[in-house]
mmCIF file of C-alpha atoms and ligand atoms in Angstrom:
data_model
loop_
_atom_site.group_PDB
_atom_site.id
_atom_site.type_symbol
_atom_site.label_atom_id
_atom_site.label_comp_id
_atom_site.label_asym_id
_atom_site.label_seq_id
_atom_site.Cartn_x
_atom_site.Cartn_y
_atom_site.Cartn_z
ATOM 1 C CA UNK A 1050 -22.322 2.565 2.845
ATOM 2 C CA UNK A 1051 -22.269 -0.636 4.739
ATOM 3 C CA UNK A 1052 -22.322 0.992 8.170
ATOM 4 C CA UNK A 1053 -25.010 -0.970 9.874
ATOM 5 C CA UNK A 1054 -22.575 -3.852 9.760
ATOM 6 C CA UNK A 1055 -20.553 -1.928 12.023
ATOM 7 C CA UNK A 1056 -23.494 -0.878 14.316
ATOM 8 C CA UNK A 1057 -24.729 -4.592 14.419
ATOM 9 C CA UNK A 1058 -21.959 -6.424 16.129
ATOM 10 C CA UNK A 1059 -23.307 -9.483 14.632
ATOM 11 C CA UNK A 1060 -23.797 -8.427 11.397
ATOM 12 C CA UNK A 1061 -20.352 -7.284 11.268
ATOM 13 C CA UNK A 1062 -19.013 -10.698 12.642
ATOM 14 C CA UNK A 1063 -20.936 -12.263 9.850
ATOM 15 C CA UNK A 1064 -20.035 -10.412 7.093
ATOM 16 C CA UNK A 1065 -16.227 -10.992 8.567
ATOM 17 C CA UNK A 1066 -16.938 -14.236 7.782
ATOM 18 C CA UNK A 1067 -18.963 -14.383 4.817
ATOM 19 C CA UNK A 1068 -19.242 -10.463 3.462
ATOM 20 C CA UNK A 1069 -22.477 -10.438 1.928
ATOM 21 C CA UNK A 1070 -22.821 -6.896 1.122
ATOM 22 C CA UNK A 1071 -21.346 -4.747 -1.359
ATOM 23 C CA UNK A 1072 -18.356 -2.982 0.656
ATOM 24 C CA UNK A 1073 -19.322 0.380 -1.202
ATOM 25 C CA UNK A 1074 -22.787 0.332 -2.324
ATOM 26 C CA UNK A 1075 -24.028 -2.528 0.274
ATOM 27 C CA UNK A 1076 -26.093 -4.304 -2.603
ATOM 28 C CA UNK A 1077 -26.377 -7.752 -2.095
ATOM 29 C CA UNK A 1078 -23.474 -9.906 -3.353
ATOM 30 C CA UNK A 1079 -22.178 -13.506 -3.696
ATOM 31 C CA UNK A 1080 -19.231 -14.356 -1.912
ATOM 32 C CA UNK A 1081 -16.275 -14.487 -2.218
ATOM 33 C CA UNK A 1082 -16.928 -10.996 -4.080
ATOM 34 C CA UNK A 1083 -16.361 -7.727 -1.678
ATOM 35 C CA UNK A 1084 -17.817 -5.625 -4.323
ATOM 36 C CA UNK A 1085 -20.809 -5.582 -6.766
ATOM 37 C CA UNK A 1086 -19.922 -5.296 -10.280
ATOM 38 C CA UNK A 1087 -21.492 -2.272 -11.604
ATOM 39 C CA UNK A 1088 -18.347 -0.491 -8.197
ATOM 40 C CA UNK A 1089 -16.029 -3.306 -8.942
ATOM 41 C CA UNK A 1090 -16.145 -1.534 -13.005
ATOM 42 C CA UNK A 1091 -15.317 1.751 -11.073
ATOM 43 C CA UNK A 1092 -11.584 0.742 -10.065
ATOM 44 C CA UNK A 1093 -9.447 2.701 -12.114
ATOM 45 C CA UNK A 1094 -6.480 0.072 -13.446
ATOM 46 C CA UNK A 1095 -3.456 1.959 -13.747
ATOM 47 C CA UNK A 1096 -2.956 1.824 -17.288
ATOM 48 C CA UNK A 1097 0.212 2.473 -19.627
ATOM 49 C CA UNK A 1098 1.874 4.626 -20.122
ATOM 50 C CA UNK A 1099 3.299 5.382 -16.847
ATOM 51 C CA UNK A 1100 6.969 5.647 -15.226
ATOM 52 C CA UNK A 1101 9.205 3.075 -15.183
ATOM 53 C CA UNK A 1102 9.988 3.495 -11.918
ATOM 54 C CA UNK A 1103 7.469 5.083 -9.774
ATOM 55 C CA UNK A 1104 4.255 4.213 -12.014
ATOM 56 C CA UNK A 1105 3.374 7.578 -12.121
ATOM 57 C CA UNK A 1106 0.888 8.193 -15.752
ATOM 58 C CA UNK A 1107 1.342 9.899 -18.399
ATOM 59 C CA UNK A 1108 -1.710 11.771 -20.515
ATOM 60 C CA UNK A 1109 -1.256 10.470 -24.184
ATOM 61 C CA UNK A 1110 1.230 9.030 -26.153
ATOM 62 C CA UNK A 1111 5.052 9.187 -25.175
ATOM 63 C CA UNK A 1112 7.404 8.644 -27.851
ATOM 64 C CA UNK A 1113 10.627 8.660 -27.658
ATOM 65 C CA UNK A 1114 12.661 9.063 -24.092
ATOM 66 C CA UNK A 1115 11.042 10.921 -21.357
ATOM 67 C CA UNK A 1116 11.664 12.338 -18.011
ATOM 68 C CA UNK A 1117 8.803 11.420 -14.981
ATOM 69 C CA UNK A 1118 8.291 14.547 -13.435
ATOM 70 C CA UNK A 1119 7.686 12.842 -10.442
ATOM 71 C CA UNK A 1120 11.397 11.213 -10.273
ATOM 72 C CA UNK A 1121 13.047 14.356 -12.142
ATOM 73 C CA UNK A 1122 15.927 15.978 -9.698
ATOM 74 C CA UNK A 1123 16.084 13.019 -7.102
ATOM 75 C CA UNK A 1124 16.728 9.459 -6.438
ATOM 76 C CA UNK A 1125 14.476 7.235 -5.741
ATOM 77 C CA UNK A 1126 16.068 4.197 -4.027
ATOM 78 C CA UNK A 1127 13.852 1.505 -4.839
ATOM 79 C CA UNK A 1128 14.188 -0.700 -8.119
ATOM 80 C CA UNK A 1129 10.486 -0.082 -9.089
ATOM 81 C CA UNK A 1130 7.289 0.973 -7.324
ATOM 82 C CA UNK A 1131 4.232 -0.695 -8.622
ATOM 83 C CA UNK A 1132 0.254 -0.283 -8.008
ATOM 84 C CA UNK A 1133 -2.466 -1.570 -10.281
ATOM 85 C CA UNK A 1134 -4.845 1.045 -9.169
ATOM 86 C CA UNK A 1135 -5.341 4.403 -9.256
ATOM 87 C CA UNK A 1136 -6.247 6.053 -5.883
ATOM 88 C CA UNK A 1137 -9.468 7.610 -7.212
ATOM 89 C CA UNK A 1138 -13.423 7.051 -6.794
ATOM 90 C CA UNK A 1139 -13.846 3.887 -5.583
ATOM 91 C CA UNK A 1140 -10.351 2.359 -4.920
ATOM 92 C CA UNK A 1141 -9.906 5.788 -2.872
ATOM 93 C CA UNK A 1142 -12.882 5.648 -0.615
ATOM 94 C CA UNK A 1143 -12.072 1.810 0.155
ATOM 95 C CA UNK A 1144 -8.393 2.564 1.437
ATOM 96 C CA UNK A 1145 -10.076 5.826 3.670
ATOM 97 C CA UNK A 1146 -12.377 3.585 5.104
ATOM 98 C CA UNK A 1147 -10.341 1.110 5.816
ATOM 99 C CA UNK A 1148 -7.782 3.498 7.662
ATOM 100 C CA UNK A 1149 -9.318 6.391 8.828
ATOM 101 C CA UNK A 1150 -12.930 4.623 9.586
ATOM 102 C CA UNK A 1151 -11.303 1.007 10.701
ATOM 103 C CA UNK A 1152 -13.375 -0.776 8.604
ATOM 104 C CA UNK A 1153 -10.763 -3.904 8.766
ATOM 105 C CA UNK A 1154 -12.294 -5.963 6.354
ATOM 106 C CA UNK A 1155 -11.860 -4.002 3.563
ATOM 107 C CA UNK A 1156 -8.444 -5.543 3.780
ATOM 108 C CA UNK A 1157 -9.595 -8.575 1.584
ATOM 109 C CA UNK A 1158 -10.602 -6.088 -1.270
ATOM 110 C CA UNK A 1159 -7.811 -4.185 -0.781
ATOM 111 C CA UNK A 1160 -5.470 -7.318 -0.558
ATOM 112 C CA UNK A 1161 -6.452 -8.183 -3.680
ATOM 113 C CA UNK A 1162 -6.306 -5.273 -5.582
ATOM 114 C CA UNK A 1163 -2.549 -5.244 -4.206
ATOM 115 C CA UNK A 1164 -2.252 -8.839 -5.365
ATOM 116 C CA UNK A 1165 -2.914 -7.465 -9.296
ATOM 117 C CA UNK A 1166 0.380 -5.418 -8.976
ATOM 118 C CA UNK A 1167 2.266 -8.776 -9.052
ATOM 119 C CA UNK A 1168 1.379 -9.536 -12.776
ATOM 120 C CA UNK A 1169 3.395 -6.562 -13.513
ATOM 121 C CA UNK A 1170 5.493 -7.165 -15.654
ATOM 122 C CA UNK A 1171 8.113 -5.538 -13.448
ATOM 123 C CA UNK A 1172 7.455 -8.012 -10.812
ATOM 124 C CA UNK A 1173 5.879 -10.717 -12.335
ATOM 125 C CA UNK A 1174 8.710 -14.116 -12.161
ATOM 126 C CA UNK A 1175 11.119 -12.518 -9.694
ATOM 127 C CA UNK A 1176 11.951 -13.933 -6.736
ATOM 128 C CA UNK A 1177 11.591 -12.060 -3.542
ATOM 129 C CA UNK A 1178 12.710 -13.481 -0.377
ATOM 130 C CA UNK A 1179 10.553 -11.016 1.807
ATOM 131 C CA UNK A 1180 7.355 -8.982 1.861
ATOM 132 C CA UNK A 1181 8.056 -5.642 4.228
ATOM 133 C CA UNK A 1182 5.662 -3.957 5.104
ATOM 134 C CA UNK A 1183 6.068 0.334 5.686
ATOM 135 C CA UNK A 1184 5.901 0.813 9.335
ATOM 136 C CA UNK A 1185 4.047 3.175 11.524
ATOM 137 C CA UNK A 1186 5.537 5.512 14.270
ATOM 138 C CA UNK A 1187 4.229 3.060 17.331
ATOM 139 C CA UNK A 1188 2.606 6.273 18.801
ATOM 140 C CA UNK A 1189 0.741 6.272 15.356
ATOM 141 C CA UNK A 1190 0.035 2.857 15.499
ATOM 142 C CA UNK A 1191 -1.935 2.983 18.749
ATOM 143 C CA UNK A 1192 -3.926 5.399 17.980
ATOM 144 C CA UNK A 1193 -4.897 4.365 14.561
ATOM 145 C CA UNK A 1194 -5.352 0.927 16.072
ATOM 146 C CA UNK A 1195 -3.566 -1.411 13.778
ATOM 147 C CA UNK A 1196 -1.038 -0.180 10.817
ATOM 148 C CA UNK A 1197 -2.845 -0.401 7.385
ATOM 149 C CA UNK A 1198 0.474 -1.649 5.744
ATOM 150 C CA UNK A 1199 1.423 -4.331 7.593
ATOM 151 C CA UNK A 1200 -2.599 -5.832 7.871
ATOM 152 C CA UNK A 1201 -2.255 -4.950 3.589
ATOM 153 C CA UNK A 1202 1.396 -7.332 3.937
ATOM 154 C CA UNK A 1203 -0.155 -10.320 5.485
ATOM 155 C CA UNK A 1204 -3.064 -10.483 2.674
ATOM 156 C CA UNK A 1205 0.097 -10.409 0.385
ATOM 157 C CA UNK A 1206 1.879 -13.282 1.867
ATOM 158 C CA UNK A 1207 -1.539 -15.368 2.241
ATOM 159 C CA UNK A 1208 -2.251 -14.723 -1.345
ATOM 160 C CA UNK A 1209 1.781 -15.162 -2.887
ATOM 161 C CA UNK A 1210 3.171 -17.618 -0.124
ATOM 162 C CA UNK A 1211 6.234 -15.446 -0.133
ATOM 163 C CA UNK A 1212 7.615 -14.969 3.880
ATOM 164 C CA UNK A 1213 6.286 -12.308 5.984
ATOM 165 C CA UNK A 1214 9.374 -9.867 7.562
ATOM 166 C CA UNK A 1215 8.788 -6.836 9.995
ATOM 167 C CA UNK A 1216 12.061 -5.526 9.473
ATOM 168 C CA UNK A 1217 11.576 -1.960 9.649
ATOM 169 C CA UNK A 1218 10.937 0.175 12.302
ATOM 170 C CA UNK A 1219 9.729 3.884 12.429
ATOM 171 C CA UNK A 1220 12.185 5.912 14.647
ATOM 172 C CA UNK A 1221 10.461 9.299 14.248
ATOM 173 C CA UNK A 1222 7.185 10.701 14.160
ATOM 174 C CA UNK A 1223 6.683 12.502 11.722
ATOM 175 C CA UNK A 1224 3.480 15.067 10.657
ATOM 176 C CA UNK A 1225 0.997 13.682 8.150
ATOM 177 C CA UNK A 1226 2.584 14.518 4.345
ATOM 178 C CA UNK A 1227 -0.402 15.358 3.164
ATOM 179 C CA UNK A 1228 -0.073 19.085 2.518
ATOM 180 C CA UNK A 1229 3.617 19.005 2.115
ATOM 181 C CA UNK A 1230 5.091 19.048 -1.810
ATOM 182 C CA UNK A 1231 7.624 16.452 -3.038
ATOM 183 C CA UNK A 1232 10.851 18.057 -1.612
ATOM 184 C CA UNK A 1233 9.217 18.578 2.138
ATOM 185 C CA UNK A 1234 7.920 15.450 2.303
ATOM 186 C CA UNK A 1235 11.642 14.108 1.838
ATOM 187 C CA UNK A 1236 13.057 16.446 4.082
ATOM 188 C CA UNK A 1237 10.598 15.554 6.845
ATOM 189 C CA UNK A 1238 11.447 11.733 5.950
ATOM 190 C CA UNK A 1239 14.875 12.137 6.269
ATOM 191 C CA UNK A 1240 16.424 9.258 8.823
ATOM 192 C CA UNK A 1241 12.888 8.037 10.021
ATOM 193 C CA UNK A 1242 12.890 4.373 9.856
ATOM 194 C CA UNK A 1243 15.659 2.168 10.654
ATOM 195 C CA UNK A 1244 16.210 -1.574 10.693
ATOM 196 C CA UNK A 1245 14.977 -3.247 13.994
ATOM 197 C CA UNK A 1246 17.308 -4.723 16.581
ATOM 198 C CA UNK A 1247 18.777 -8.454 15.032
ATOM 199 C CA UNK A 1248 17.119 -8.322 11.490
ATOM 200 C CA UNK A 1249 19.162 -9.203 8.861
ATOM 201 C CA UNK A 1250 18.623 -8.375 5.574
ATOM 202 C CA UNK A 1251 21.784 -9.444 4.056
ATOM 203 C CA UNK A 1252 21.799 -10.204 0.217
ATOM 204 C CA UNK A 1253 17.904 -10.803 0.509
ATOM 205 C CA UNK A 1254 15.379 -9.542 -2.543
ATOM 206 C CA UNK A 1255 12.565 -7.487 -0.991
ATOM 207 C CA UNK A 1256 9.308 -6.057 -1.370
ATOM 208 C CA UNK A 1257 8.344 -2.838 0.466
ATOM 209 C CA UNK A 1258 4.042 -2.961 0.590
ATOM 210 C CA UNK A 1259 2.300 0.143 1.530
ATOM 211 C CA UNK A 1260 -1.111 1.501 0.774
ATOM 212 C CA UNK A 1261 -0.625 4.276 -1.299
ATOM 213 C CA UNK A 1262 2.513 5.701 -3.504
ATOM 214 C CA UNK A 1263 1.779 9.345 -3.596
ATOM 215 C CA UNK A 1264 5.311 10.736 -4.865
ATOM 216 C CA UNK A 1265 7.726 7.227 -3.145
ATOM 217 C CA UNK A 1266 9.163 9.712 -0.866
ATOM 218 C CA UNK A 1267 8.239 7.172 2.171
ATOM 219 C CA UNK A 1268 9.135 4.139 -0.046
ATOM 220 C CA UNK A 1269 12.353 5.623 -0.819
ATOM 221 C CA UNK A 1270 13.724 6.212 2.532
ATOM 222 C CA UNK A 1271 12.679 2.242 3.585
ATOM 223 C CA UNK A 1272 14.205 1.412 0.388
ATOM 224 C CA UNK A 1273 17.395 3.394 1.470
ATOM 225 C CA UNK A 1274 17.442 1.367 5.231
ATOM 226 C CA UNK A 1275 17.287 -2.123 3.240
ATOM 227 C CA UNK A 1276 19.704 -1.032 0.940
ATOM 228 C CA UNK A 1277 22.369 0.339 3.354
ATOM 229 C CA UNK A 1278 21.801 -3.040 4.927
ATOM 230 C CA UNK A 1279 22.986 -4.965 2.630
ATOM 231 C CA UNK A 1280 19.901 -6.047 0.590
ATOM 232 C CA UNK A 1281 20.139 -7.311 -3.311
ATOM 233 C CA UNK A 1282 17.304 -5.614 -4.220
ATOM 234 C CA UNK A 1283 13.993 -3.582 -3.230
ATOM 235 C CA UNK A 1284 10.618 -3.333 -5.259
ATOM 236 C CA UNK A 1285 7.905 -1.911 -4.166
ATOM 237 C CA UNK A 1286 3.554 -2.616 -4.903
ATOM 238 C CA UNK A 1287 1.146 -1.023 -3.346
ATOM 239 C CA UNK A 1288 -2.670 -0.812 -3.718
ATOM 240 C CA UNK A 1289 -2.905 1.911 -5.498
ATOM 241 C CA UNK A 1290 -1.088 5.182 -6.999
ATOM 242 C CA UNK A 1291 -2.181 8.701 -6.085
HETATM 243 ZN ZN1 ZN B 227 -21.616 -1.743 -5.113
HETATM 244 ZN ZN1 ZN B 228 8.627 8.399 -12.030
#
């Protein structure tokens, strides 16, 4: 673990700048890499066959038509929810570091990984108008520090060019998810987010970015706001799938 970056100030201002170190082994690395390639390897790609719609896997072969488990008995309002990743080993500890232990940088290793979910083919040649990012309960916010999502949005729009939009806005604070199932986690989503004062997202084509897709319950409801607002259509990528 690279945490003597964090305990040298200037260590950590120079690997800001140039990250020398591997960001999960902290073997020595050439820039512009963030990881060594015997952890890079580790990343688990997302591979098919998954759901159409929420990217969710499938062990072996599918043939014929098929039912995601994940996306049985509701709807999901987004178009399509893509991650390259899978949230496991090393693509895992990177996105708990980076939010639980504020290890910011890992935001350019992270951005990237995001970035891969473009070349989907379910993304890859549309046009979106705006990158949204999932917002935080501003109670959340502060005491987390930043909002992983939105930090995960800007490396998106540095790396795509497409316009940046905070046009969401998280109304209610809600309990972490984590040890709810799929139907609770809805429930407790139910009407928190809204669209912020004077946004207008009128016939635009958008793309919700969050860390992690762990059932789309949280995507969903964002994807519902934009909708009712009048957007064409909302997509969804995020760095990785749980
Ligand atoms: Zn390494
Ligand atoms: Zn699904």
């Amino acid at each position: 673990m690279p945490t003597f970056a964090l305990r040298n100030p200037f260590l950590g201002l120079v690997s800001l700048i140039y990250p020398p170190f591997c960001a999960v082994c902290a073997r020595s690395i050439e820039a512009p890499e963030h990881l060594c390639a015997s952890c890079a390897e580790k990343a688990s790609r997302l591979r098919p066959p998954f759901c159409a719609k929420c990217s969710q896997p499938f062990a072996g072969a599918i043939t014929g038509s098929f039912v995601c488990a994940n996306c049985a008995d509701r709807v999901l309002h987004f178009d399509a929810a893509i991650s390259a990743y899978r949230s496991r080993s090393v693509v895992r500890e990177l996105i708990h570091n980076f939010k639980y232990n504020r290890q910011i940088r890992l935001r350019h290793q992270l951005g990237r990984w995001l970035a891969e979910a473009l070349e989907d083919p379910r993304l890859a040649g549309r046009r979106f108008d705006l990158i949204v990012p999932v917002p935080l309960h501003p109670a959340r916010q502060r005491e987390r520090g930043f909002n992983q999502a939105e930090l995960l949005a800007r490396a998106l729009h540095r790396h795509s060019g497409l316009p940046l939009g905070d046009v969401l806005q998280r109304t209610r604070y809600t309990t972490t998810q984590t040890q709810f199932d799929r139907s609770e986690r809805m429930e407790n989503l139910r009407g928190a987010f809204r669209l912020r004062r004077g946004r207008n997202v009128q016939d635009l084509r958008m793309l919700l970015v969050d860390d992690v897709l762990t059932t789309g319950s949280t995507l969903s409801e964002c994807a519902s706001v934009l909708s009712k607002a009048g957007a064409l259509s909302v997509h969804a990528a995020t760095v990785a799938r749980g």
